[in-house]
Each structure stands twice: as structure tokens, then as C-alpha cells.
PDB file of C-alpha atoms in Angstrom:
ATOM      1  CA  MET A   1     240.876  79.481 289.879  1.00 95.00           C
ATOM      2  CA  LYS A   2     243.606  81.211 291.864  1.00 97.00           C
ATOM      3  CA  GLY A   3     243.353  84.443 293.809  1.00 98.00           C
ATOM      4  CA  TRP A   4     245.180  86.575 296.299  1.00 98.00           C
ATOM      5  CA  LEU A   5     243.646  87.882 299.495  1.00 98.00           C
ATOM      6  CA  VAL A   6     245.583  91.116 299.978  1.00 98.00           C
ATOM      7  CA  VAL A   7     245.547  92.438 303.549  1.00 97.00           C
ATOM      8  CA  ASN A   8     247.326  95.156 305.462  1.00 96.00           C
ATOM      9  CA  GLY A   9     250.712  94.040 306.765  1.00 95.00           C
ATOM     10  CA  PHE A  10     250.499  96.103 309.932  1.00 95.00           C
ATOM     11  CA  LEU A  11     246.993  95.268 311.202  1.00 89.00           C
ATOM     12  CA  GLN A  12     247.507  92.157 313.274  1.00 87.00           C
ATOM     13  CA  SER A  13     244.729  91.158 315.640  1.00 90.00           C
ATOM     14  CA  ASN A  14     242.370  88.275 316.252  1.00 92.00           C
ATOM     15  CA  LYS A  15     239.515  90.348 314.839  1.00 90.00           C
ATOM     16  CA  PHE A  16     241.182  90.718 311.448  1.00 93.00           C
ATOM     17  CA  ASP A  17     242.681  87.219 311.413  1.00 95.00           C
ATOM     18  CA  GLU A  18     239.207  85.776 311.955  1.00 95.00           C
ATOM     19  CA  LEU A  19     237.873  87.561 308.860  1.00 95.00           C
ATOM     20  CA  TYR A  20     240.756  86.323 306.753  1.00 97.00           C
ATOM     21  CA  ALA A  21     240.094  82.773 307.961  1.00 96.00           C
ATOM     22  CA  PHE A  22     236.422  83.099 306.969  1.00 97.00           C
ATOM     23  CA  LEU A  23     237.410  84.181 303.467  1.00 98.00           C
ATOM     24  CA  CYS A  24     239.988  81.421 303.037  1.00 97.00           C
ATOM     25  CA  ARG A  25     237.520  78.748 304.196  1.00 97.00           C
ATOM     26  CA  ALA A  26     234.905  80.089 301.802  1.00 97.00           C
ATOM     27  CA  ALA A  27     237.390  79.860 298.945  1.00 98.00           C
ATOM     28  CA  VAL A  28     238.170  76.213 299.773  1.00 98.00           C
ATOM     29  CA  SER A  29     234.460  75.368 299.838  1.00 97.00           C
ATOM     30  CA  LEU A  30     234.104  76.780 296.316  1.00 98.00           C
ATOM     31  CA  GLY A  31     237.227  75.138 294.914  1.00 97.00           C
ATOM     32  CA  ILE A  32     239.159  78.404 294.738  1.00 98.00           C
ATOM     33  CA  GLU A  33     242.833  78.574 295.656  1.00 98.00           C
ATOM     34  CA  LEU A  34     243.151  81.744 297.740  1.00 98.00           C
ATOM     35  CA  GLU A  35     246.563  82.813 299.005  1.00 97.00           C
ATOM     36  CA  LYS A  36     246.908  85.538 301.616  1.00 97.00           C
ATOM     37  CA  LYS A  37     249.405  88.268 300.752  1.00 96.00           C
ATOM     38  CA  THR A  38     250.277  91.214 302.980  1.00 97.00           C
ATOM     39  CA  SER A  39     250.899  94.731 301.746  1.00 96.00           C
ATOM     40  CA  THR A  40     254.426  94.534 303.121  1.00 95.00           C
ATOM     41  CA  GLU A  41     255.133  91.354 301.131  1.00 93.00           C
ATOM     42  CA  LEU A  42     254.007  93.094 297.943  1.00 93.00           C
ATOM     43  CA  PHE A  43     255.987  96.272 298.605  1.00 91.00           C
ATOM     44  CA  ASP A  44     258.513  95.644 295.806  1.00 86.00           C
ATOM     45  CA  ARG A  45     256.927  92.730 293.953  1.00 81.00           C
ATOM     46  CA  VAL A  46     254.044  94.217 291.993  1.00 84.00           C
ATOM     47  CA  ASP A  47     255.387  95.889 288.884  1.00 76.00           C
ATOM     48  CA  ALA A  48     257.197  92.831 287.504  1.00 73.00           C
ATOM     49  CA  LEU A  49     254.705  90.089 288.372  1.00 79.00           C
ATOM     50  CA  VAL A  50     255.111  86.882 286.396  1.00 77.00           C
ATOM     51  CA  ASP A  51     252.862  84.323 288.072  1.00 87.00           C
ATOM     52  CA  LYS A  52     249.703  86.400 288.271  1.00 92.00           C
ATOM     53  CA  PRO A  53     246.557  85.253 290.093  1.00 96.00           C
ATOM     54  CA  ASP A  54     243.190  85.296 288.357  1.00 97.00           C
ATOM     55  CA  PHE A  55     241.929  87.937 290.772  1.00 98.00           C
ATOM     56  CA  VAL A  56     242.718  89.898 293.914  1.00 98.00           C
ATOM     57  CA  LEU A  57     240.312  90.123 296.834  1.00 98.00           C
ATOM     58  CA  PHE A  58     241.565  93.439 298.169  1.00 98.00           C
ATOM     59  CA  TRP A  59     240.901  93.609 301.915  1.00 97.00           C
ATOM     60  CA  ASP A  60     242.925  96.730 302.623  1.00 97.00           C
ATOM     61  CA  LYS A  61     242.551 100.497 302.191  1.00 96.00           C
ATOM     62  CA  ASP A  62     245.923 101.118 300.551  1.00 97.00           C
ATOM     63  CA  TYR A  63     244.848 102.893 297.373  1.00 97.00           C
ATOM     64  CA  ALA A  64     248.384 103.157 295.994  1.00 96.00           C
ATOM     65  CA  LEU A  65     248.933  99.400 296.309  1.00 96.00           C
ATOM     66  CA  ALA A  66     245.533  98.653 294.804  1.00 97.00           C
ATOM     67  CA  LYS A  67     246.284 100.912 291.857  1.00 97.00           C
ATOM     68  CA  ARG A  68     249.704  99.310 291.332  1.00 95.00           C
ATOM     69  CA  LEU A  69     248.056  95.883 291.244  1.00 96.00           C
ATOM     70  CA  GLU A  70     245.536  97.092 288.686  1.00 96.00           C
ATOM     71  CA  ASN A  71     248.314  98.654 286.613  1.00 94.00           C
ATOM     72  CA  ALA A  72     249.971  95.215 286.616  1.00 93.00           C
ATOM     73  CA  GLY A  73     246.851  93.852 284.907  1.00 93.00           C
ATOM     74  CA  LEU A  74     245.069  92.304 287.887  1.00 95.00           C
ATOM     75  CA  ARG A  75     241.306  92.376 288.483  1.00 97.00           C
ATOM     76  CA  LEU A  76     240.545  93.668 291.961  1.00 98.00           C
ATOM     77  CA  PHE A  77     237.438  93.143 294.067  1.00 98.00           C
ATOM     78  CA  ASN A  78     236.879  95.920 295.185  1.00 98.00           C
ATOM     79  CA  SER A  79     238.568  98.202 292.678  1.00 98.00           C
ATOM     80  CA  ALA A  80     241.223 100.732 293.642  1.00 98.00           C
ATOM     81  CA  GLU A  81     238.875 103.620 292.913  1.00 98.00           C
ATOM     82  CA  GLY A  82     236.036 102.071 294.901  1.00 98.00           C
ATOM     83  CA  VAL A  83     238.339 101.594 297.887  1.00 98.00           C
ATOM     84  CA  ARG A  84     239.579 105.191 297.614  1.00 98.00           C
ATOM     85  CA  LEU A  85     236.085 106.652 297.545  1.00 98.00           C
ATOM     86  CA  ALA A  86     234.786 104.508 300.394  1.00 97.00           C
ATOM     87  CA  ASP A  87     237.780 105.026 302.677  1.00 96.00           C
ATOM     88  CA  ASP A  88     237.577 108.824 302.670  1.00 97.00           C
ATOM     89  CA  LYS A  89     234.231 110.040 304.020  1.00 97.00           C
ATOM     90  CA  THR A  90     234.554 113.368 302.224  1.00 97.00           C
ATOM     91  CA  LEU A  91     234.974 111.571 298.889  1.00 98.00           C
ATOM     92  CA  THR A  92     232.107 109.253 299.787  1.00 98.00           C
ATOM     93  CA  ALA A  93     229.863 112.251 300.398  1.00 97.00           C
ATOM     94  CA  LEU A  94     230.782 113.746 297.026  1.00 98.00           C
ATOM     95  CA  ALA A  95     230.218 110.448 295.195  1.00 98.00           C
ATOM     96  CA  LEU A  96     226.807 109.956 296.812  1.00 98.00           C
ATOM     97  CA  SER A  97     225.624 113.538 296.284  1.00 97.00           C
ATOM     98  CA  GLY A  98     222.620 113.644 293.991  1.00 96.00           C
ATOM     99  CA  LYS A  99     222.434 109.854 293.760  1.00 97.00           C
ATOM    100  CA  VAL A 100     221.105 108.803 297.172  1.00 97.00           C
ATOM    101  CA  LYS A 101     219.693 110.643 300.147  1.00 97.00           C
ATOM    102  CA  THR A 102     222.170 111.377 302.929  1.00 98.00           C
ATOM    103  CA  PRO A 103     222.186 113.612 305.997  1.00 97.00           C
ATOM    104  CA  LYS A 104     222.929 117.244 305.113  1.00 97.00           C
ATOM    105  CA  THR A 105     226.722 117.437 304.858  1.00 98.00           C
ATOM    106  CA  MET A 106     229.385 120.166 304.673  1.00 98.00           C
ATOM    107  CA  LEU A 107     233.041 119.478 303.832  1.00 98.00           C
ATOM    108  CA  ALA A 108     235.701 121.337 305.781  1.00 98.00           C
ATOM    109  CA  PRO A 109     238.199 123.377 303.727  1.00 98.00           C
ATOM    110  CA  MET A 110     241.657 121.901 303.301  1.00 97.00           C
ATOM    111  CA  THR A 111     244.612 122.936 305.456  1.00 97.00           C
ATOM    112  CA  PHE A 112     248.201 121.733 305.747  1.00 97.00           C
ATOM    113  CA  ASP A 113     250.602 120.006 308.116  1.00 96.00           C
ATOM    114  CA  GLY A 114     252.207 122.587 310.377  1.00 95.00           C
ATOM    115  CA  VAL A 115     249.430 125.100 309.668  1.00 97.00           C
ATOM    116  CA  GLY A 116     246.205 123.583 310.984  1.00 96.00           C
ATOM    117  CA  TYR A 117     242.801 125.246 311.168  1.00 97.00           C
ATOM    118  CA  THR A 118     243.928 128.751 312.097  1.00 96.00           C
ATOM    119  CA  ASP A 119     240.729 130.426 310.865  1.00 97.00           C
ATOM    120  CA  LEU A 120     237.616 128.861 312.383  1.00 97.00           C
ATOM    121  CA  SER A 121     235.116 131.343 310.960  1.00 97.00           C
ATOM    122  CA  PHE A 122     233.745 128.712 308.593  1.00 97.00           C
ATOM    123  CA  LEU A 123     232.395 126.809 311.602  1.00 98.00           C
ATOM    124  CA  ALA A 124     229.869 129.571 312.264  1.00 97.00           C
ATOM    125  CA  ARG A 125     228.429 128.994 308.807  1.00 97.00           C
ATOM    126  CA  ALA A 126     228.201 125.275 309.489  1.00 97.00           C
ATOM    127  CA  GLU A 127     226.479 126.060 312.790  1.00 97.00           C
ATOM    128  CA  LYS A 128     223.899 128.191 310.988  1.00 97.00           C
ATOM    129  CA  GLU A 129     223.267 125.513 308.375  1.00 97.00           C
ATOM    130  CA  LEU A 130     223.321 122.378 310.542  1.00 98.00           C
ATOM    131  CA  GLY A 131     222.561 123.537 314.088  1.00 97.00           C
ATOM    132  CA  TYR A 132     223.331 121.588 317.259  1.00 97.00           C
ATOM    133  CA  PRO A 133     223.840 118.829 318.096  1.00 97.00           C
ATOM    134  CA  MET A 134     226.123 118.392 315.082  1.00 97.00           C
ATOM    135  CA  VAL A 135     228.000 115.315 313.915  1.00 97.00           C
ATOM    136  CA  VAL A 136     231.681 115.767 313.026  1.00 97.00           C
ATOM    137  CA  LYS A 137     233.587 113.013 311.244  1.00 96.00           C
ATOM    138  CA  GLU A 138     237.258 112.735 310.433  1.00 96.00           C
ATOM    139  CA  ALA A 139     237.636 111.802 306.775  1.00 96.00           C
ATOM    140  CA  CYS A 140     239.297 108.482 307.590  1.00 93.00           C
ATOM    141  CA  GLY A 141     238.464 106.147 310.438  1.00 86.00           C
ATOM    142  CA  SER A 142     236.748 102.914 311.424  1.00 81.00           C
ATOM    143  CA  PHE A 143     234.393 101.511 314.051  1.00 76.00           C
ATOM    144  CA  GLY A 144     232.950 104.962 314.833  1.00 77.00           C
ATOM    145  CA  ARG A 145     236.081 106.012 316.720  1.00 82.00           C
ATOM    146  CA  GLN A 146     236.620 109.185 314.695  1.00 90.00           C
ATOM    147  CA  VAL A 147     232.980 110.321 314.815  1.00 94.00           C
ATOM    148  CA  TYR A 148     231.922 112.977 317.329  1.00 96.00           C
ATOM    149  CA  LEU A 149     228.739 114.691 318.504  1.00 96.00           C
ATOM    150  CA  VAL A 150     229.152 118.337 319.489  1.00 97.00           C
ATOM    151  CA  HIS A 151     226.610 120.520 321.275  1.00 97.00           C
ATOM    152  CA  SER A 152     228.008 124.050 321.152  1.00 97.00           C
ATOM    153  CA  ALA A 153     230.301 126.410 319.250  1.00 97.00           C
ATOM    154  CA  LYS A 154     232.900 126.198 321.998  1.00 97.00           C
ATOM    155  CA  GLU A 155     232.911 122.395 321.859  1.00 97.00           C
ATOM    156  CA  LEU A 156     233.104 122.436 318.054  1.00 98.00           C
ATOM    157  CA  GLN A 157     236.019 124.877 317.966  1.00 97.00           C
ATOM    158  CA  LYS A 158     237.960 122.899 320.564  1.00 97.00           C
ATOM    159  CA  LEU A 159     237.447 119.651 318.634  1.00 97.00           C
ATOM    160  CA  VAL A 160     238.502 121.098 315.277  1.00 97.00           C
ATOM    161  CA  SER A 161     241.513 122.864 316.780  1.00 96.00           C
ATOM    162  CA  GLY A 162     242.740 119.456 317.913  1.00 96.00           C
ATOM    163  CA  PHE A 163     242.497 117.917 314.444  1.00 96.00           C
ATOM    164  CA  GLY A 164     245.788 119.376 313.292  1.00 96.00           C
ATOM    165  CA  TYR A 165     245.522 119.174 309.492  1.00 96.00           C
ATOM    166  CA  LYS A 166     243.165 116.178 309.252  1.00 96.00           C
ATOM    167  CA  SER A 167     240.334 116.447 306.737  1.00 97.00           C
ATOM    168  CA  PHE A 168     236.828 116.231 308.159  1.00 98.00           C
ATOM    169  CA  LEU A 169     233.174 116.833 307.424  1.00 98.00           C
ATOM    170  CA  LEU A 170     230.277 118.265 309.383  1.00 98.00           C
ATOM    171  CA  GLN A 171     226.913 116.569 309.212  1.00 97.00           C
ATOM    172  CA  GLU A 172     223.326 117.025 310.252  1.00 97.00           C
ATOM    173  CA  TYR A 173     222.388 115.077 313.375  1.00 97.00           C
ATOM    174  CA  ILE A 174     219.462 112.752 312.674  1.00 96.00           C
ATOM    175  CA  ALA A 175     217.833 112.707 316.118  1.00 94.00           C
ATOM    176  CA  CYS A 176     215.206 110.111 315.217  1.00 94.00           C
ATOM    177  CA  SER A 177     217.994 107.635 314.382  1.00 93.00           C
ATOM    178  CA  SER A 178     220.226 108.354 317.380  1.00 90.00           C
ATOM    179  CA  GLY A 179     221.976 105.171 318.509  1.00 89.00           C
ATOM    180  CA  ARG A 180     220.204 103.216 315.801  1.00 93.00           C
ATOM    181  CA  ASP A 181     221.023 102.347 312.203  1.00 94.00           C
ATOM    182  CA  LEU A 182     220.780  99.566 309.653  1.00 96.00           C
ATOM    183  CA  ARG A 183     223.732  97.725 308.161  1.00 96.00           C
ATOM    184  CA  VAL A 184     222.731  96.550 304.691  1.00 97.00           C
ATOM    185  CA  ASN A 185     225.112  94.023 303.146  1.00 97.00           C
ATOM    186  CA  VAL A 186     225.356  94.143 299.371  1.00 98.00           C
ATOM    187  CA  VAL A 187     227.220  91.815 296.998  1.00 98.00           C
ATOM    188  CA  GLY A 188     227.058  92.161 293.215  1.00 98.00           C
ATOM    189  CA  GLY A 189     224.191  94.636 293.315  1.00 97.00           C
ATOM    190  CA  ARG A 190     222.084  92.323 295.459  1.00 97.00           C
ATOM    191  CA  VAL A 191     221.103  92.822 299.096  1.00 98.00           C
ATOM    192  CA  LEU A 192     222.031  89.736 301.108  1.00 96.00           C
ATOM    193  CA  CYS A 193     220.717  90.678 304.513  1.00 96.00           C
ATOM    194  CA  GLY A 194     220.208  93.482 306.978  1.00 96.00           C
ATOM    195  CA  MET A 195     221.220  94.003 310.569  1.00 95.00           C
ATOM    196  CA  LEU A 196     219.599  96.509 312.907  1.00 95.00           C
ATOM    197  CA  ARG A 197     222.169  97.978 315.295  1.00 93.00           C
ATOM    198  CA  GLU A 198     221.115  99.761 318.473  1.00 92.00           C
ATOM    199  CA  ASN A 199     223.054 101.403 321.282  1.00 89.00           C
ATOM    200  CA  ASP A 200     221.228 102.794 324.314  1.00 85.00           C
ATOM    201  CA  SER A 201     224.254 104.663 325.654  1.00 75.00           C
ATOM    202  CA  ASP A 202     225.781 106.297 322.563  1.00 82.00           C
ATOM    203  CA  PHE A 203     224.573 108.093 319.428  1.00 86.00           C
ATOM    204  CA  ARG A 204     226.813 105.722 317.439  1.00 83.00           C
ATOM    205  CA  SER A 205     225.441 102.242 316.917  1.00 73.00           C
ATOM    206  CA  ASN A 206     228.712 100.408 316.170  1.00 74.00           C
ATOM    207  CA  ILE A 207     228.974  96.912 317.646  1.00 67.00           C
ATOM    208  CA  THR A 208     232.561  97.662 318.665  1.00 69.00           C
ATOM    209  CA  GLY A 209     231.254 100.571 320.742  1.00 68.00           C
ATOM    210  CA  GLY A 210     228.711  98.497 322.622  1.00 74.00           C
ATOM    211  CA  GLY A 211     225.845  98.326 320.133  1.00 78.00           C
ATOM    212  CA  LYS A 212     223.570  95.301 319.907  1.00 85.00           C
ATOM    213  CA  ALA A 213     222.514  93.692 316.651  1.00 88.00           C
ATOM    214  CA  HIS A 214     219.283  92.096 315.477  1.00 92.00           C
ATOM    215  CA  ALA A 215     218.419  90.496 312.168  1.00 95.00           C
ATOM    216  CA  TYR A 216     216.350  92.889 310.067  1.00 95.00           C
ATOM    217  CA  THR A 217     214.748  92.679 306.648  1.00 96.00           C
ATOM    218  CA  PRO A 218     215.390  95.935 304.781  1.00 97.00           C
ATOM    219  CA  THR A 219     212.500  97.627 303.052  1.00 97.00           C
ATOM    220  CA  VAL A 220     212.530  98.099 299.295  1.00 97.00           C
ATOM    221  CA  GLU A 221     213.513 101.739 299.820  1.00 97.00           C
ATOM    222  CA  GLN A 222     216.379 100.848 302.164  1.00 97.00           C
ATOM    223  CA  SER A 223     217.618  98.146 299.807  1.00 98.00           C
ATOM    224  CA  ASP A 224     217.461 100.458 296.799  1.00 98.00           C
ATOM    225  CA  ALA A 225     219.407 103.130 298.679  1.00 98.00           C
ATOM    226  CA  ALA A 226     222.145 100.667 299.668  1.00 98.00           C
ATOM    227  CA  VAL A 227     222.494  99.268 296.147  1.00 98.00           C
ATOM    228  CA  ALA A 228     222.551 102.781 294.665  1.00 98.00           C
ATOM    229  CA  ALA A 229     225.305 103.762 297.106  1.00 98.00           C
ATOM    230  CA  CYS A 230     227.446 100.805 296.016  1.00 98.00           C
ATOM    231  CA  ARG A 231     226.844 101.684 292.390  1.00 98.00           C
ATOM    232  CA  ALA A 232     227.835 105.319 292.979  1.00 98.00           C
ATOM    233  CA  LEU A 233     231.145 104.239 294.517  1.00 98.00           C
ATOM    234  CA  GLY A 234     231.773 101.427 292.030  1.00 98.00           C
ATOM    235  CA  LEU A 235     231.862  98.712 294.705  1.00 98.00           C
ATOM    236  CA  ASP A 236     231.375  94.992 294.044  1.00 98.00           C
ATOM    237  CA  PHE A 237     230.460  94.450 297.690  1.00 98.00           C
ATOM    238  CA  ALA A 238     230.015  96.605 300.770  1.00 98.00           C
ATOM    239  CA  GLY A 239     228.368  97.086 304.102  1.00 97.00           C
ATOM    240  CA  VAL A 240     226.149 100.163 303.800  1.00 97.00           C
ATOM    241  CA  ASP A 241     225.062 101.999 306.937  1.00 96.00           C
ATOM    242  CA  VAL A 242     221.588 103.484 306.613  1.00 97.00           C
ATOM    243  CA  LEU A 243     219.951 105.861 309.082  1.00 97.00           C
ATOM    244  CA  PHE A 244     216.229 106.117 309.759  1.00 96.00           C
ATOM    245  CA  GLY A 245     215.131 109.588 308.666  1.00 95.00           C
ATOM    246  CA  GLU A 246     211.800 111.256 309.375  1.00 91.00           C
ATOM    247  CA  GLY A 247     209.001 108.846 308.569  1.00 88.00           C
ATOM    248  CA  GLY A 248     211.565 106.069 308.132  1.00 85.00           C
ATOM    249  CA  ASP A 249     213.044 107.716 305.033  1.00 93.00           C
ATOM    250  CA  PRO A 250     216.420 105.943 304.460  1.00 97.00           C
ATOM    251  CA  LEU A 251     219.538 108.120 304.631  1.00 98.00           C
ATOM    252  CA  VAL A 252     222.860 106.580 303.653  1.00 98.00           C
ATOM    253  CA  CYS A 253     225.403 107.405 306.344  1.00 95.00           C
ATOM    254  CA  GLU A 254     228.579 105.493 305.444  1.00 95.00           C
ATOM    255  CA  VAL A 255     229.774 102.817 303.040  1.00 97.00           C
ATOM    256  CA  ASN A 256     232.354 100.185 304.028  1.00 96.00           C
ATOM    257  CA  SER A 257     234.360  98.616 301.208  1.00 96.00           C
ATOM    258  CA  ASN A 258     235.756  95.810 303.400  1.00 94.00           C
ATOM    259  CA  PRO A 259     233.101  95.306 306.069  1.00 92.00           C
ATOM    260  CA  HIS A 260     233.698  93.367 309.257  1.00 90.00           C
ATOM    261  CA  PHE A 261     231.037  90.758 308.635  1.00 91.00           C
ATOM    262  CA  ARG A 262     231.482  88.505 311.674  1.00 91.00           C
ATOM    263  CA  SER A 263     228.712  90.322 313.551  1.00 89.00           C
ATOM    264  CA  THR A 264     226.487  89.918 310.493  1.00 91.00           C
ATOM    265  CA  TYR A 265     227.162  86.185 310.485  1.00 94.00           C
ATOM    266  CA  ASP A 266     226.432  85.863 314.205  1.00 92.00           C
ATOM    267  CA  CYS A 267     223.236  87.872 313.853  1.00 92.00           C
ATOM    268  CA  THR A 268     221.768  86.618 310.571  1.00 94.00           C
ATOM    269  CA  GLY A 269     223.588  83.363 309.794  1.00 94.00           C
ATOM    270  CA  VAL A 270     224.540  84.775 306.382  1.00 95.00           C
ATOM    271  CA  ASP A 271     228.193  84.166 305.572  1.00 96.00           C
ATOM    272  CA  MET A 272     229.264  87.107 303.428  1.00 96.00           C
ATOM    273  CA  SER A 273     232.617  85.478 302.710  1.00 97.00           C
ATOM    274  CA  VAL A 274     230.930  82.693 300.727  1.00 97.00           C
ATOM    275  CA  GLU A 275     228.720  85.158 298.866  1.00 97.00           C
ATOM    276  CA  ILE A 276     231.670  87.398 297.982  1.00 98.00           C
ATOM    277  CA  LEU A 277     233.812  84.513 296.689  1.00 98.00           C
ATOM    278  CA  ARG A 278     230.871  83.019 294.795  1.00 98.00           C
ATOM    279  CA  TYR A 279     230.236  86.380 293.138  1.00 98.00           C
ATOM    280  CA  ILE A 280     233.899  86.658 292.116  1.00 98.00           C
ATOM    281  CA  GLN A 281     233.774  83.135 290.718  1.00 97.00           C
ATOM    282  CA  GLU A 282     230.674  83.919 288.675  1.00 97.00           C
ATOM    283  CA  MET A 283     232.193  87.157 287.354  1.00 97.00           C
ATOM    284  CA  LEU A 284     235.341  85.433 286.107  1.00 97.00           C
ATOM    285  CA  LEU A 285     233.934  82.171 284.690  1.00 89.00           C
TER     286      LEU A 285
END
């Protein structure tokens, strides 16, 4: 069996290279020939493919490239649509609505480049509905870097005014889960493991931002929520971030279509790369 590991051609760092190495080693252990291809390599080589791989492990967020690969007849893990929905937090919120419990969420109206958010009156309605503190998230971003906690109307208006024309959402702050969440790793509709993340100095629990991780066994309710979130987005695998609501009620916060699983491996000993490649193998045999 032959596959391509498609990665972004511009993201070059030890952190990403390490993940790619994990995936390539996992493929070797399962007898799969996995060749890494960058998005820049594939720029003009998709539409007339002759020597097609059996599958593509798509480890990028380039929806247009993913869709071109699918149009060329290739099977992607994850699919182009799944990647699109997971990469944009506003689309994630819409896909999850009515299917799993999430924090109360409001989507900002669309504006345009060169225009910006010139009318901020809608923020007063968000303030009335969500109160303060309030979580504000840019639609696209990773590692918690584009997630903010605001405490007043003045702070909220200043933040939004600086967004330019970026899409964003406003979300209820779950105080009982501040600095604490659960990463639930799902492959093929099955929960592999959980990781409790805690940060004593920030409301965000991300490991990159200083959070600490501990192995954690998700409850049935937490597992069901994570699997339902993957199903709603059409994902073969994902890292699902779950908050602890009142009484421990699970609230799905975010869904990652290409999770950085090294911290999961260090914390739990579970190698997601092997599980992902094994799942792909089973799906195609």
C-alpha cells in the first residue's frame, strides 16, 4: 500500500518535522510506503496525476489543495470538507450546533478588507447574552494564540477594532473549567485516550502556552461527546478539546483535524500515528 503524507510547504520547524517523522515510522512498521509531499510540490501537479497513491494522509489545512486532490480521485484522511469545517471555528460551531453541547456561542457578522468592523453595536448584544468575562476567538488559529479573554466593553471594542476584517466568534466563559480541559483523541469513531491539560497561570490550557498534561480516562459522556463531534465534522481522526461544564457536563470547545500528538504520546504512551495509519490500512483493505 502506498500513500502520500501531504504537509504544508511553508511550515518548517522541529515541532512539525517531529510529527511527520512519527507518521513515517508508523507507516514503515505497518508495511505502508508513505511518501511526504509538500503543498508547494503539488502546486501544479494535481490535476493530471498518473501515478496515484492509494491514499493521502492530509496533514495540512489547505482546503483548496485537499479538494483538488479529491477531484483527482484520491481518498483523503481527513477529507477536504472535514478539514475545512475544523479549521474555521465559526464553521465548527455551526456544524456542532444541535449535535453536541458547546459553550454558548455567537458568530460575528462578516466585514471586508479595507472596511473592518466600523459598527460595533452588535457587541453590546453579545455582552447582554454572554456577559463578562467573555471568550473571543479568531476563526482561524492554533495553539490558543488567537483566543482572548475580555473583561469589559472597552476591552472588547479595542480587541475587535484591531481584527481588521478577520472573522471571529464570541463565546461564553466557562469559569469552572478555566485553565483546564480534556483532550480526547479519536480515530475511526473510537476514543484512544484522554489527556487532562491544566494551566495555573492562564485560562487557556494549551501545552504550548505552559499547560501541564496528565493521563486521563474520559467518562462515557466525554467520550460520546468527542465521537459525536468528529461525526458532525466528518473527521476520520481528531483531537477534541472538551471543557468541564457545571457538574462535569462535557462541553466541546474545539476540534483539531491534524492534532499535535507528541504531548499525547509523552503523557499517555499512546502513539496516535500508528493508530491513524492502522485505521487507514483497515479502511482500504
